[in-house]
Coordinates of C-alpha atoms in Angstrom, one line a residue:
Chain A
M1 CA -5.4 -54.0 -48.9
S2 CA -6.7 -50.6 -47.6
K3 CA -4.6 -48.5 -45.2
Y4 CA -7.9 -47.9 -43.3
I5 CA -9.7 -50.3 -41.1
A6 CA -12.9 -49.5 -42.9
L7 CA -14.1 -47.1 -45.6
P8 CA -17.3 -45.1 -45.8
K9 CA -19.9 -46.9 -48.0
G10 CA -19.6 -45.7 -51.6
V11 CA -16.4 -43.7 -51.0
S12 CA -13.3 -44.8 -52.8
E13 CA -10.0 -45.0 -50.9
A14 CA -8.6 -42.3 -53.2
A15 CA -11.4 -39.9 -52.4
F16 CA -11.2 -40.7 -48.7
D17 CA -7.4 -39.9 -48.8
K18 CA -8.3 -36.5 -50.1
A19 CA -10.9 -36.0 -47.4
I20 CA -8.5 -37.1 -44.7
A21 CA -5.9 -34.6 -46.0
E22 CA -8.4 -31.8 -45.7
F23 CA -9.4 -32.9 -42.2
R24 CA -5.8 -32.7 -41.2
K25 CA -5.5 -29.2 -42.5
I26 CA -8.5 -28.2 -40.4
L27 CA -7.7 -30.0 -37.2
G28 CA -3.9 -30.8 -37.3
A29 CA -2.6 -34.3 -38.0
D30 CA -2.8 -35.3 -34.3
N31 CA -6.5 -34.8 -34.3
V32 CA -7.3 -37.0 -37.3
L33 CA -7.1 -40.7 -36.1
T34 CA -6.9 -43.4 -38.7
T35 CA -4.7 -46.3 -37.4
A36 CA -6.2 -49.4 -35.9
E37 CA -4.5 -48.7 -32.6
Q38 CA -5.9 -45.1 -32.4
L39 CA -9.4 -46.3 -33.3
T40 CA -9.5 -49.3 -30.9
P41 CA -11.5 -47.3 -28.2
Y42 CA -14.0 -46.3 -30.8
R43 CA -14.9 -49.9 -31.8
K44 CA -15.9 -51.7 -28.6
T45 CA -19.6 -51.9 -28.0
M46 CA -21.7 -54.0 -25.6
M47 CA -24.3 -54.9 -28.2
P48 CA -24.9 -58.5 -29.5
V49 CA -23.2 -57.9 -32.8
A50 CA -19.7 -58.1 -34.0
D51 CA -17.7 -54.9 -33.2
D52 CA -16.5 -55.0 -36.8
A53 CA -20.0 -54.1 -38.0
H54 CA -19.5 -50.7 -36.3
A55 CA -15.8 -50.1 -37.1
P56 CA -15.1 -46.4 -37.9
A57 CA -13.1 -45.3 -40.9
A58 CA -11.5 -42.5 -38.9
A59 CA -12.1 -40.3 -35.9
L60 CA -11.9 -36.5 -35.9
V61 CA -11.2 -34.5 -32.7
A62 CA -12.7 -31.1 -32.9
T63 CA -12.7 -28.4 -30.3
E64 CA -14.3 -25.4 -32.0
V65 CA -17.5 -24.7 -33.8
E66 CA -15.6 -23.2 -36.8
Q67 CA -13.7 -26.5 -37.2
I68 CA -17.0 -28.4 -37.3
Q69 CA -18.4 -26.0 -40.0
K70 CA -15.3 -26.8 -42.1
I71 CA -15.6 -30.5 -41.5
V72 CA -19.1 -30.7 -42.7
A73 CA -18.0 -28.8 -45.9
V74 CA -15.4 -31.5 -46.5
C75 CA -18.0 -34.3 -45.8
N76 CA -20.3 -32.8 -48.3
K77 CA -17.6 -32.5 -50.9
Y78 CA -16.5 -36.1 -50.6
K79 CA -19.9 -37.6 -49.4
V80 CA -18.2 -38.8 -46.2
P81 CA -20.7 -39.7 -43.5
V82 CA -19.9 -38.4 -40.0
W83 CA -21.2 -39.8 -36.7
T84 CA -21.0 -37.4 -33.9
I85 CA -20.3 -38.4 -30.3
S86 CA -20.1 -36.2 -27.2
T87 CA -18.7 -38.1 -24.3
G88 CA -19.1 -41.4 -26.2
K89 CA -20.4 -43.3 -23.1
N90 CA -23.9 -44.2 -24.3
L91 CA -23.1 -47.8 -23.1
G92 CA -25.7 -50.4 -24.1
Y93 CA -26.9 -48.0 -26.8
G94 CA -23.8 -48.1 -29.0
S95 CA -21.0 -46.5 -27.0
A96 CA -18.5 -44.4 -29.1
A97 CA -18.9 -46.6 -32.2
P98 CA -20.7 -45.3 -35.3
G99 CA -24.1 -46.5 -36.4
D100 CA -22.7 -48.1 -39.6
R101 CA -19.3 -49.6 -40.5
G102 CA -17.1 -47.1 -42.3
Q103 CA -18.6 -43.9 -40.9
V104 CA -16.2 -41.2 -39.5
V105 CA -16.6 -40.5 -35.8
L106 CA -16.7 -36.8 -34.9
D107 CA -15.5 -36.8 -31.3
L108 CA -16.5 -33.7 -29.4
K109 CA -15.2 -34.8 -26.0
R110 CA -12.6 -32.1 -25.9
M111 CA -15.2 -29.5 -26.7
N112 CA -15.8 -29.4 -23.0
R113 CA -16.4 -25.9 -21.8
I114 CA -19.0 -25.0 -19.2
V115 CA -19.8 -21.8 -21.0
E116 CA -22.0 -20.3 -18.3
V117 CA -23.7 -21.2 -15.0
N118 CA -26.3 -18.7 -13.8
A119 CA -27.0 -19.3 -10.2
E120 CA -29.8 -16.7 -9.9
L121 CA -31.8 -18.1 -12.8
G122 CA -30.6 -21.7 -12.3
Y123 CA -29.2 -22.8 -15.7
A124 CA -26.0 -23.9 -17.3
L125 CA -24.8 -23.7 -20.9
V126 CA -22.5 -26.5 -21.8
E127 CA -20.6 -28.0 -24.7
P128 CA -20.8 -31.6 -25.8
G129 CA -17.7 -32.9 -24.0
V130 CA -18.7 -31.7 -20.5
T131 CA -19.4 -34.7 -18.2
Y132 CA -21.8 -34.7 -15.3
Q133 CA -18.9 -35.1 -13.0
Q134 CA -17.2 -31.9 -14.4
L135 CA -20.4 -29.9 -14.0
Y136 CA -21.0 -31.3 -10.5
D137 CA -17.4 -30.5 -9.5
Y138 CA -17.8 -27.0 -10.9
I139 CA -21.0 -26.4 -8.9
Q140 CA -19.3 -27.7 -5.7
E141 CA -16.1 -25.7 -6.2
K142 CA -18.0 -22.5 -6.6
K143 CA -20.4 -23.4 -3.8
L144 CA -23.4 -22.7 -6.0
P145 CA -26.8 -23.5 -4.4
L146 CA -27.8 -25.7 -7.4
W147 CA -28.5 -29.3 -8.1
M148 CA -28.2 -31.0 -11.5
S149 CA -30.1 -34.1 -12.7
C150 CA -28.0 -37.0 -14.0
P151 CA -28.5 -40.5 -15.3
A152 CA -27.1 -43.6 -13.6
P153 CA -23.8 -43.9 -15.5
S154 CA -23.3 -40.2 -14.8
A155 CA -19.7 -39.7 -13.8
I156 CA -18.4 -40.3 -17.3
A157 CA -21.5 -39.4 -19.4
G158 CA -22.6 -35.8 -20.1
P159 CA -25.7 -33.6 -20.1
L160 CA -25.6 -32.6 -23.8
G161 CA -25.4 -36.2 -25.2
N162 CA -27.8 -37.6 -22.6
T163 CA -30.4 -34.9 -23.3
V164 CA -30.3 -35.0 -27.1
D165 CA -30.7 -38.7 -26.8
R166 CA -33.7 -37.9 -24.5
G167 CA -32.2 -39.7 -21.5
V168 CA -33.6 -39.4 -18.0
G169 CA -32.4 -38.7 -14.5
Y170 CA -33.9 -39.1 -11.0
T171 CA -34.4 -35.6 -9.6
P172 CA -37.5 -33.5 -10.1
Y173 CA -35.8 -32.3 -13.3
G174 CA -35.3 -36.0 -14.4
E175 CA -37.0 -35.6 -17.8
H176 CA -33.9 -34.0 -19.2
F177 CA -35.1 -32.7 -22.5
L178 CA -38.1 -31.1 -20.8
F179 CA -35.6 -29.2 -18.6
S180 CA -33.3 -28.1 -21.5
C181 CA -33.5 -24.6 -22.9
G182 CA -31.8 -23.5 -26.1
M183 CA -29.4 -25.2 -28.5
E184 CA -26.6 -24.2 -30.8
V185 CA -26.5 -26.5 -33.8
V186 CA -24.1 -26.7 -36.8
L187 CA -26.2 -27.6 -39.8
A188 CA -25.1 -29.7 -42.7
T189 CA -24.8 -26.5 -44.7
G190 CA -22.3 -25.2 -42.2
E191 CA -24.7 -22.6 -40.9
V192 CA -24.8 -22.2 -37.1
L193 CA -28.4 -22.2 -35.7
R194 CA -29.2 -20.9 -32.3
T195 CA -32.7 -22.1 -31.4
G196 CA -35.5 -20.2 -29.7
M197 CA -34.4 -16.8 -28.2
G198 CA -30.8 -17.5 -29.3
G199 CA -31.8 -16.2 -32.7
V200 CA -32.3 -12.7 -31.4
E201 CA -29.2 -10.4 -31.4
N202 CA -28.0 -9.5 -27.9
S203 CA -30.7 -11.7 -26.4
N204 CA -30.2 -12.7 -22.7
T205 CA -33.2 -15.0 -22.6
W206 CA -31.8 -18.0 -24.7
Q207 CA -31.6 -20.2 -21.6
V208 CA -34.7 -19.0 -19.8
F209 CA -37.5 -19.1 -22.4
K210 CA -37.8 -22.3 -24.4
W211 CA -40.2 -21.5 -27.2
G212 CA -38.9 -18.5 -29.1
Y213 CA -41.1 -17.5 -32.0
G214 CA -42.7 -19.7 -34.6
P215 CA -42.2 -23.4 -34.8
Y216 CA -40.2 -24.9 -31.9
L217 CA -37.1 -26.5 -33.4
D218 CA -35.2 -28.0 -30.5
G219 CA -37.0 -31.4 -30.7
L220 CA -35.8 -31.8 -34.3
F221 CA -32.2 -32.1 -33.0
T222 CA -32.9 -34.8 -30.4
Q223 CA -32.6 -38.5 -31.4
S224 CA -32.0 -37.3 -34.9
N225 CA -29.3 -36.5 -37.5
Y226 CA -30.4 -33.1 -38.7
G227 CA -27.5 -31.2 -37.2
I228 CA -24.6 -31.3 -34.8
V229 CA -25.5 -29.9 -31.4
T230 CA -22.6 -27.8 -30.1
K231 CA -24.1 -26.1 -27.1
L232 CA -27.1 -26.9 -24.9
G233 CA -28.8 -25.0 -22.1
I234 CA -30.0 -27.0 -19.1
W235 CA -32.0 -25.9 -16.1
L236 CA -30.6 -26.6 -12.7
M237 CA -32.8 -26.9 -9.6
P238 CA -32.3 -24.8 -6.5
A239 CA -30.6 -26.8 -3.8
P240 CA -33.4 -27.5 -1.4
P241 CA -32.9 -26.7 2.3
A242 CA -33.8 -30.3 3.1
Y243 CA -33.8 -33.6 1.3
K244 CA -35.4 -37.0 2.3
P245 CA -34.7 -40.0 0.1
F246 CA -36.6 -43.2 0.9
C247 CA -37.3 -46.7 -0.3
I248 CA -40.4 -48.8 -0.3
R249 CA -40.0 -52.5 -0.8
F250 CA -42.8 -54.9 -1.8
P251 CA -42.3 -58.7 -1.7
D252 CA -44.1 -60.0 -4.7
D253 CA -43.9 -59.5 -8.5
T254 CA -47.6 -58.8 -8.8
D255 CA -47.3 -56.0 -6.2
I256 CA -46.3 -53.7 -9.1
V257 CA -50.0 -53.1 -9.6
D258 CA -50.5 -51.7 -6.1
I259 CA -47.3 -49.8 -6.3
V260 CA -48.2 -48.0 -9.5
E261 CA -51.8 -47.3 -8.5
T262 CA -50.5 -45.8 -5.2
I263 CA -47.7 -43.8 -6.7
R264 CA -49.4 -42.3 -9.8
P265 CA -51.6 -39.8 -8.0
L266 CA -48.8 -38.8 -5.7
R267 CA -46.5 -38.3 -8.7
I268 CA -49.1 -36.5 -10.9
S269 CA -49.9 -34.1 -8.1
M270 CA -46.2 -33.7 -7.4
I271 CA -46.4 -34.8 -3.7
I272 CA -43.5 -37.0 -4.9
P273 CA -41.7 -34.6 -7.2
N274 CA -38.9 -36.7 -8.6
A275 CA -38.5 -39.3 -11.3
I276 CA -39.3 -42.4 -9.1
V277 CA -37.6 -45.7 -9.8
I278 CA -39.2 -49.1 -9.3
A279 CA -36.4 -51.6 -9.5
S280 CA -36.7 -55.4 -9.7
T281 CA -34.8 -57.7 -7.4
I282 CA -31.9 -58.6 -9.8
W283 CA -31.3 -54.9 -10.7
E284 CA -30.8 -54.3 -7.0
A285 CA -28.9 -57.4 -6.1
A286 CA -26.4 -57.1 -9.0
V287 CA -24.4 -54.5 -7.1
T288 CA -23.4 -57.1 -4.5
V289 CA -24.4 -60.5 -5.9
K290 CA -23.2 -62.4 -9.0
R291 CA -25.5 -64.8 -10.8
K292 CA -23.1 -67.7 -10.5
E293 CA -23.1 -67.3 -6.7
V294 CA -26.8 -68.2 -6.6
Y295 CA -27.6 -70.2 -9.7
K296 CA -25.4 -72.4 -11.9
G297 CA -28.2 -74.0 -14.0
S298 CA -29.2 -73.3 -17.5
G299 CA -32.0 -71.1 -18.7
Q300 CA -33.7 -68.2 -17.0
I301 CA -33.0 -68.0 -13.3
P302 CA -36.0 -69.6 -11.5
D303 CA -38.4 -67.4 -9.5
D304 CA -37.7 -69.3 -6.2
I305 CA -34.0 -68.6 -6.5
V306 CA -34.7 -64.9 -7.0
R307 CA -37.1 -64.8 -4.1
D308 CA -34.5 -66.5 -1.9
M309 CA -31.9 -64.0 -3.0
A310 CA -34.2 -61.1 -2.2
K311 CA -34.9 -62.5 1.3
K312 CA -31.2 -63.0 2.1
N313 CA -30.3 -59.5 0.9
N314 CA -33.2 -57.7 2.4
L315 CA -34.6 -56.8 -1.0
G316 CA -38.1 -56.6 -2.4
A317 CA -39.4 -58.1 -5.6
W318 CA -39.9 -54.4 -6.3
N319 CA -37.9 -51.6 -4.7
V320 CA -39.3 -48.1 -5.0
Y321 CA -36.9 -45.2 -4.7
A322 CA -38.2 -41.6 -4.3
A323 CA -37.3 -38.5 -2.5
L324 CA -38.8 -35.3 -1.0
Y325 CA -37.3 -31.9 -1.4
G326 CA -38.0 -28.5 0.2
S327 CA -38.1 -27.1 3.7
P328 CA -38.3 -29.5 6.6
E329 CA -41.9 -28.5 7.1
Q330 CA -42.9 -29.2 3.5
I331 CA -41.1 -32.6 3.7
E332 CA -42.9 -33.5 6.9
V333 CA -46.3 -32.7 5.4
N334 CA -45.6 -34.8 2.3
W335 CA -44.0 -37.6 4.2
Q336 CA -47.2 -38.0 6.2
I337 CA -49.3 -38.1 3.1
I338 CA -47.0 -40.8 1.5
N339 CA -47.1 -42.9 4.7
H340 CA -50.9 -42.6 4.8
F341 CA -51.3 -44.1 1.4
F342 CA -48.6 -46.8 1.6
K343 CA -49.7 -48.0 5.0
K344 CA -52.8 -49.3 3.3
H345 CA -50.5 -52.0 1.9
P346 CA -49.3 -53.9 5.0
K347 CA -46.9 -56.0 2.9
C348 CA -44.6 -53.0 2.1
R349 CA -41.6 -51.8 4.1
I350 CA -40.7 -48.1 4.1
T351 CA -37.2 -47.2 4.9
T352 CA -35.1 -44.0 5.0
E353 CA -31.4 -43.2 5.3
K354 CA -31.5 -44.1 8.9
E355 CA -32.5 -47.7 8.4
E356 CA -30.5 -48.1 5.2
A357 CA -27.2 -46.7 6.6
G358 CA -24.3 -48.7 5.0
N359 CA -26.4 -50.1 2.2
P360 CA -24.4 -49.2 -1.0
V361 CA -27.5 -49.6 -3.2
F362 CA -29.6 -47.2 -1.2
Q363 CA -26.6 -44.8 -1.1
Y364 CA -26.2 -44.7 -4.9
R365 CA -29.9 -44.2 -5.4
A366 CA -30.0 -41.4 -2.8
D367 CA -27.0 -39.8 -4.5
L368 CA -28.6 -40.0 -8.0
M369 CA -31.9 -38.5 -6.7
R370 CA -29.9 -35.4 -5.6
G371 CA -27.8 -35.3 -8.8
K372 CA -24.5 -36.6 -7.3
P373 CA -22.8 -38.7 -10.0
N374 CA -21.6 -42.2 -9.5
L375 CA -21.2 -45.5 -11.5
T376 CA -22.6 -48.0 -9.0
E377 CA -25.3 -49.2 -11.3
F378 CA -22.6 -50.7 -13.5
G379 CA -22.9 -53.6 -10.9
L380 CA -25.5 -54.8 -13.4
Y381 CA -22.7 -55.9 -15.7
N382 CA -21.3 -58.2 -13.0
W383 CA -24.6 -60.1 -12.8
R384 CA -23.8 -62.3 -15.8
G385 CA -20.3 -61.0 -16.6
G386 CA -18.8 -60.9 -20.1
G387 CA -19.6 -57.3 -21.0
G388 CA -22.8 -57.8 -23.0
S389 CA -25.7 -55.4 -22.5
I390 CA -28.5 -53.7 -24.5
W391 CA -31.4 -51.7 -23.2
F392 CA -34.9 -52.6 -24.3
S393 CA -36.9 -49.5 -23.4
P394 CA -40.7 -49.7 -24.0
V395 CA -43.0 -47.0 -22.7
S396 CA -45.9 -47.9 -20.5
Q397 CA -48.9 -46.0 -19.2
A398 CA -48.5 -45.3 -15.5
M399 CA -51.2 -47.9 -14.8
G400 CA -50.6 -50.9 -12.6
S401 CA -52.3 -53.4 -14.9
E402 CA -50.1 -52.2 -17.8
T403 CA -46.8 -52.5 -15.9
L404 CA -47.7 -56.0 -14.8
K405 CA -48.6 -57.0 -18.3
Q406 CA -45.3 -55.6 -19.7
M407 CA -43.2 -57.2 -17.0
E408 CA -44.8 -60.6 -17.5
M409 CA -44.5 -60.3 -21.3
A410 CA -40.8 -59.4 -21.1
K411 CA -40.1 -62.2 -18.6
R412 CA -41.8 -64.8 -20.7
I413 CA -40.0 -63.7 -23.9
M414 CA -36.6 -63.6 -22.1
A415 CA -37.2 -67.0 -20.6
R416 CA -37.5 -68.4 -24.2
H417 CA -33.9 -67.2 -24.8
G418 CA -32.5 -68.3 -21.4
L419 CA -32.1 -64.7 -20.2
D420 CA -33.0 -63.2 -16.9
Y421 CA -35.6 -60.4 -16.5
V422 CA -33.6 -57.4 -15.1
G423 CA -35.9 -54.4 -15.3
E424 CA -37.0 -51.2 -13.7
F425 CA -39.6 -48.6 -14.3
I426 CA -38.8 -44.9 -14.2
V427 CA -41.9 -43.0 -13.4
G428 CA -42.8 -39.9 -15.4
W429 CA -46.1 -38.1 -14.6
R430 CA -48.3 -40.2 -16.7
D431 CA -45.9 -42.6 -18.4
M432 CA -43.3 -45.1 -17.3
H433 CA -40.0 -45.8 -19.0
H434 CA -39.7 -49.6 -18.7
I435 CA -36.0 -50.2 -18.8
I436 CA -34.9 -53.8 -19.3
D437 CA -31.2 -54.6 -19.4
V438 CA -30.7 -57.6 -21.7
L439 CA -27.5 -58.9 -20.1
F440 CA -25.4 -61.6 -21.8
D441 CA -21.8 -62.7 -22.0
K442 CA -20.3 -61.2 -25.2
T443 CA -17.4 -63.8 -25.1
K444 CA -19.9 -66.6 -25.6
P445 CA -21.3 -66.8 -29.2
E446 CA -24.4 -68.7 -28.1
E447 CA -25.3 -65.9 -25.6
V448 CA -24.6 -63.2 -28.2
K449 CA -27.1 -65.0 -30.5
A450 CA -29.6 -65.4 -27.7
A451 CA -29.5 -61.8 -26.8
H452 CA -29.9 -60.6 -30.4
D453 CA -32.8 -63.0 -31.0
C454 CA -34.3 -62.0 -27.6
F455 CA -34.1 -58.3 -28.4
S456 CA -35.7 -58.9 -31.8
E457 CA -38.6 -60.8 -30.3
L458 CA -39.1 -58.3 -27.5
L459 CA -39.3 -55.5 -30.1
A460 CA -41.7 -57.4 -32.3
E461 CA -44.0 -58.6 -29.5
F462 CA -44.1 -55.3 -27.7
S463 CA -44.8 -53.4 -30.9
K464 CA -47.6 -55.9 -31.8
A465 CA -49.1 -55.1 -28.4
G466 CA -49.0 -51.4 -29.1
Y467 CA -46.0 -50.6 -26.9
G468 CA -43.4 -48.2 -28.6
T469 CA -39.7 -48.1 -27.7
Y470 CA -38.5 -44.7 -26.5
R471 CA -34.8 -45.1 -27.4
T472 CA -32.6 -47.8 -28.8
N473 CA -29.1 -49.0 -29.6
T474 CA -27.5 -48.5 -32.9
A475 CA -27.9 -52.1 -34.0
F476 CA -31.7 -51.9 -33.9
M477 CA -32.5 -48.3 -34.9
D478 CA -33.9 -49.2 -38.3
K479 CA -36.2 -51.8 -36.8
V480 CA -37.5 -49.6 -34.1
A481 CA -38.2 -46.8 -36.6
D482 CA -40.3 -49.2 -38.6
T483 CA -42.6 -49.7 -35.6
Y484 CA -43.6 -46.0 -35.6
G485 CA -45.3 -46.4 -39.0
P486 CA -44.6 -45.3 -42.6
V487 CA -45.9 -41.7 -42.3
Q488 CA -43.5 -40.8 -39.5
K489 CA -40.7 -42.4 -41.3
A490 CA -41.5 -40.6 -44.5
V491 CA -41.7 -37.2 -42.7
F492 CA -38.4 -37.8 -41.0
K493 CA -36.9 -38.7 -44.4
R494 CA -38.3 -35.5 -46.0
L495 CA -36.8 -33.4 -43.2
K496 CA -33.5 -35.1 -43.7
K497 CA -33.5 -34.4 -47.4
A498 CA -34.3 -30.8 -46.8
L499 CA -31.7 -30.2 -44.1
D500 CA -28.9 -32.6 -45.1
P501 CA -29.4 -33.4 -48.9
N502 CA -26.1 -35.3 -49.1
G503 CA -27.0 -37.4 -46.1
I504 CA -23.6 -36.8 -44.4
L505 CA -24.8 -36.4 -40.8
A506 CA -25.1 -39.7 -38.9
P507 CA -27.0 -41.7 -41.5
G508 CA -29.1 -44.3 -39.8
K509 CA -29.6 -42.5 -36.5
S510 CA -33.1 -43.4 -35.3
G511 CA -33.6 -45.1 -38.7
I512 CA -33.3 -41.9 -40.6
R513 CA -31.3 -42.1 -43.8
Chain B
M1 CA -53.5 -37.6 8.5
G2 CA -52.2 -35.3 11.2
I3 CA -50.7 -32.7 8.9
K4 CA -49.3 -29.7 10.7
S5 CA -49.4 -26.3 9.1
T6 CA -46.4 -24.2 9.9
P7 CA -46.5 -21.3 7.4
R8 CA -44.1 -19.1 9.3
H9 CA -41.3 -21.6 9.3
V10 CA -41.8 -22.3 5.7
A11 CA -41.6 -18.6 4.9
I12 CA -38.4 -18.3 6.8
A13 CA -36.8 -21.3 5.1
L14 CA -37.8 -20.0 1.6
G15 CA -36.6 -16.5 2.5
G16 CA -33.2 -18.0 3.4
L17 CA -33.1 -20.0 0.2
A18 CA -33.9 -16.9 -2.0
L19 CA -31.2 -14.9 -0.2
A20 CA -28.6 -17.7 -0.8
I21 CA -29.4 -17.9 -4.5
T22 CA -29.3 -14.3 -5.3
S23 CA -25.9 -13.9 -3.6
F24 CA -24.2 -16.1 -6.3
G25 CA -23.5 -15.9 -10.0
A26 CA -20.8 -17.2 -12.2
I27 CA -19.4 -17.3 -15.7
A28 CA -17.8 -20.6 -15.9
D29 CA -14.1 -21.2 -16.3
S30 CA -13.9 -25.0 -16.2
S31 CA -11.2 -26.4 -18.5
G32 CA -12.2 -30.0 -18.1
K33 CA -8.5 -31.0 -17.9
W34 CA -7.1 -33.5 -15.4
S35 CA -4.9 -32.1 -12.8
S36 CA -3.3 -35.4 -11.6
G37 CA -3.4 -39.1 -11.8
K38 CA -5.2 -39.2 -8.5
E39 CA -8.0 -37.1 -9.9
V40 CA -8.4 -39.5 -12.9
Y41 CA -8.6 -42.3 -10.4
D42 CA -11.1 -40.6 -8.1
K43 CA -13.3 -39.3 -10.8
V44 CA -13.3 -42.3 -13.1
C45 CA -11.6 -45.5 -12.1
G46 CA -12.5 -45.4 -8.4
Y47 CA -16.2 -45.4 -8.9
C48 CA -15.9 -49.1 -9.8
H49 CA -12.4 -50.1 -8.5
E50 CA -12.6 -48.8 -5.0
P51 CA -13.5 -51.4 -2.3
N52 CA -16.8 -49.5 -1.8
P53 CA -18.7 -50.3 -3.9
G54 CA -16.1 -52.9 -5.2
L55 CA -17.6 -53.5 -8.6
A56 CA -14.3 -54.2 -10.1
P57 CA -10.9 -55.5 -8.8
N58 CA -8.5 -53.3 -6.8
I59 CA -6.0 -51.8 -9.3
K60 CA -3.7 -50.2 -6.8
G61 CA -0.3 -51.7 -7.6
A62 CA -1.5 -53.1 -11.0
Q63 CA 1.1 -53.6 -13.7
P64 CA 1.6 -50.4 -15.8
N65 CA 1.2 -52.2 -19.1
D66 CA -2.1 -53.8 -17.9
V67 CA -3.4 -50.4 -16.8
R68 CA -2.5 -48.8 -20.2
E69 CA -4.0 -51.7 -22.2
R70 CA -7.2 -51.9 -20.2
V71 CA -7.8 -48.1 -20.3
R72 CA -7.4 -48.0 -24.1
K73 CA -9.0 -51.3 -25.0
G74 CA -11.5 -51.9 -22.2
H75 CA -12.1 -55.3 -20.8
R76 CA -15.4 -57.2 -20.8
A77 CA -17.8 -54.7 -19.2
M78 CA -15.2 -52.0 -18.7
P79 CA -15.4 -49.5 -21.5
P80 CA -12.3 -48.2 -23.2
F81 CA -11.3 -44.6 -22.7
R82 CA -10.2 -42.6 -25.7
Q83 CA -7.3 -40.1 -25.9
T84 CA -10.0 -37.4 -25.8
E85 CA -11.1 -38.6 -22.4
I86 CA -7.8 -39.6 -20.7
D87 CA -4.9 -38.3 -22.8
D88 CA -1.5 -40.0 -22.7
Q89 CA -0.2 -37.6 -20.2
A90 CA -3.1 -38.2 -17.8
L91 CA -2.8 -41.9 -18.4
A92 CA 0.9 -41.8 -17.4
Q93 CA 0.0 -39.8 -14.3
L94 CA -2.6 -42.4 -13.5
V95 CA -0.1 -45.2 -13.9
D96 CA 2.3 -43.4 -11.6
F97 CA -0.5 -42.9 -9.0
L98 CA -1.4 -46.6 -9.1
K99 CA 2.2 -47.8 -8.5

């Protein structure tokens, strides 16, 4: 019987013993975790698979770049695969667990320095363990006139991990990778790469000019396993003199067509500058309502129950959240334009902070659109209970007919598995991230199976219809990679071979091995 | 659409904004360490366990062993928290705060 709860694939226990001994020399014994008790928090996932399938062999706690350089040398020597996490709170996408059983987790949560915040130029340089809460608190304490952009589970997640997984937020800087600038990366060779202007000695433009000279490399280190990102520059927006969050509610599922057709020109022309959210009824209701309070039957919750719940809770079938930023005069001008276009749809209700006072859902949305962290969206997990969740995230054109088609497809497929459609669209300029939370009770084997089968079918059917998935959980990375075609996969593999010939860095991330 | 043009007021507002921005600058000195159990509660637990929004049960007065176990192992939708996030000292301070 092994003394480890899992071993890396193809690595003997004797070889792993030697690797562990070397890790302890680099990090100190307290920072090399191998016991079942120490590794418990690295095993729990929300995915519809057994947590054992993602059990780590060990976890390494590093705080310095030099330690990481030494760690990759040991990994190369013993062919030990290492799965890097930053804050480890990519819930619904894999949490802190490695992609494959037996990989070693490299935990960078304690590498949590905010290296620099430049208020004049509006940027921050952060390490992997910095949380959005930490950065927000820093900005508040120093009274800096800056706003950050954060995702919904922001208090415990962090900007580096979210950005390199190409996550999104809700401010005008909501497309996070677009608003990042400059990375420091430890390569599998142990070399430390500073991208873009960071390569120039004594440069002070690393965080202000993205492109550098020659091929742009930063994208190679997002959703990939070509290096370990140890610093990231992110741009912060100037705190505007005035801010006006608002909500527009529409009563019917099919209204998504009118919503998108009305919003797209406003978004592309940046009359509405932020990453708008169009949330479905259950996404909204879950903050205050549990499924069992409104429906005790089997199968997908019926439409009439959802409509009744929306009516009783003053919700729409679709609930659009957006905001205006700038001087009061700018906001007034844009507010009138928005009202002009939406008043063509008499069914919709437009509300602001005044009408929504005391509504916790509006409040958390308003906070997110100004980059104030919270966790209120975790109310989603109370809808069904039982701690099961995986995000299915296809991309749609910002066209009304496309969003309706995707919504109806998803709802139909989920109904076949007895699961509820809980979705929202996050509006880019020309695209929409269609985010569907496949919620299930992980304590019930039949629901685990239903969720797994449902996700597989969603992926297959959406891919067949030409819809790609922008991000996925660790249990489905290989399958999603296959949907992008053999040439992309082969190029990714060639890059992997060139940058990490022993395949020690996060094998399997985004289907790259 | 009845749009009013007020360029003078806009210019004044932007002028004020620029002045405010150029008067600040910082090299960060954030350690990321918890200063107290209350801070852990306010910045992590409270987001779900406070009555507003009330996503999870009130844990003020919860049994210390239950708190320790739930923090490290998680429970249903609650994620576990690793030593690297809430170390043993901060967890002890949190338990004290919740008593």
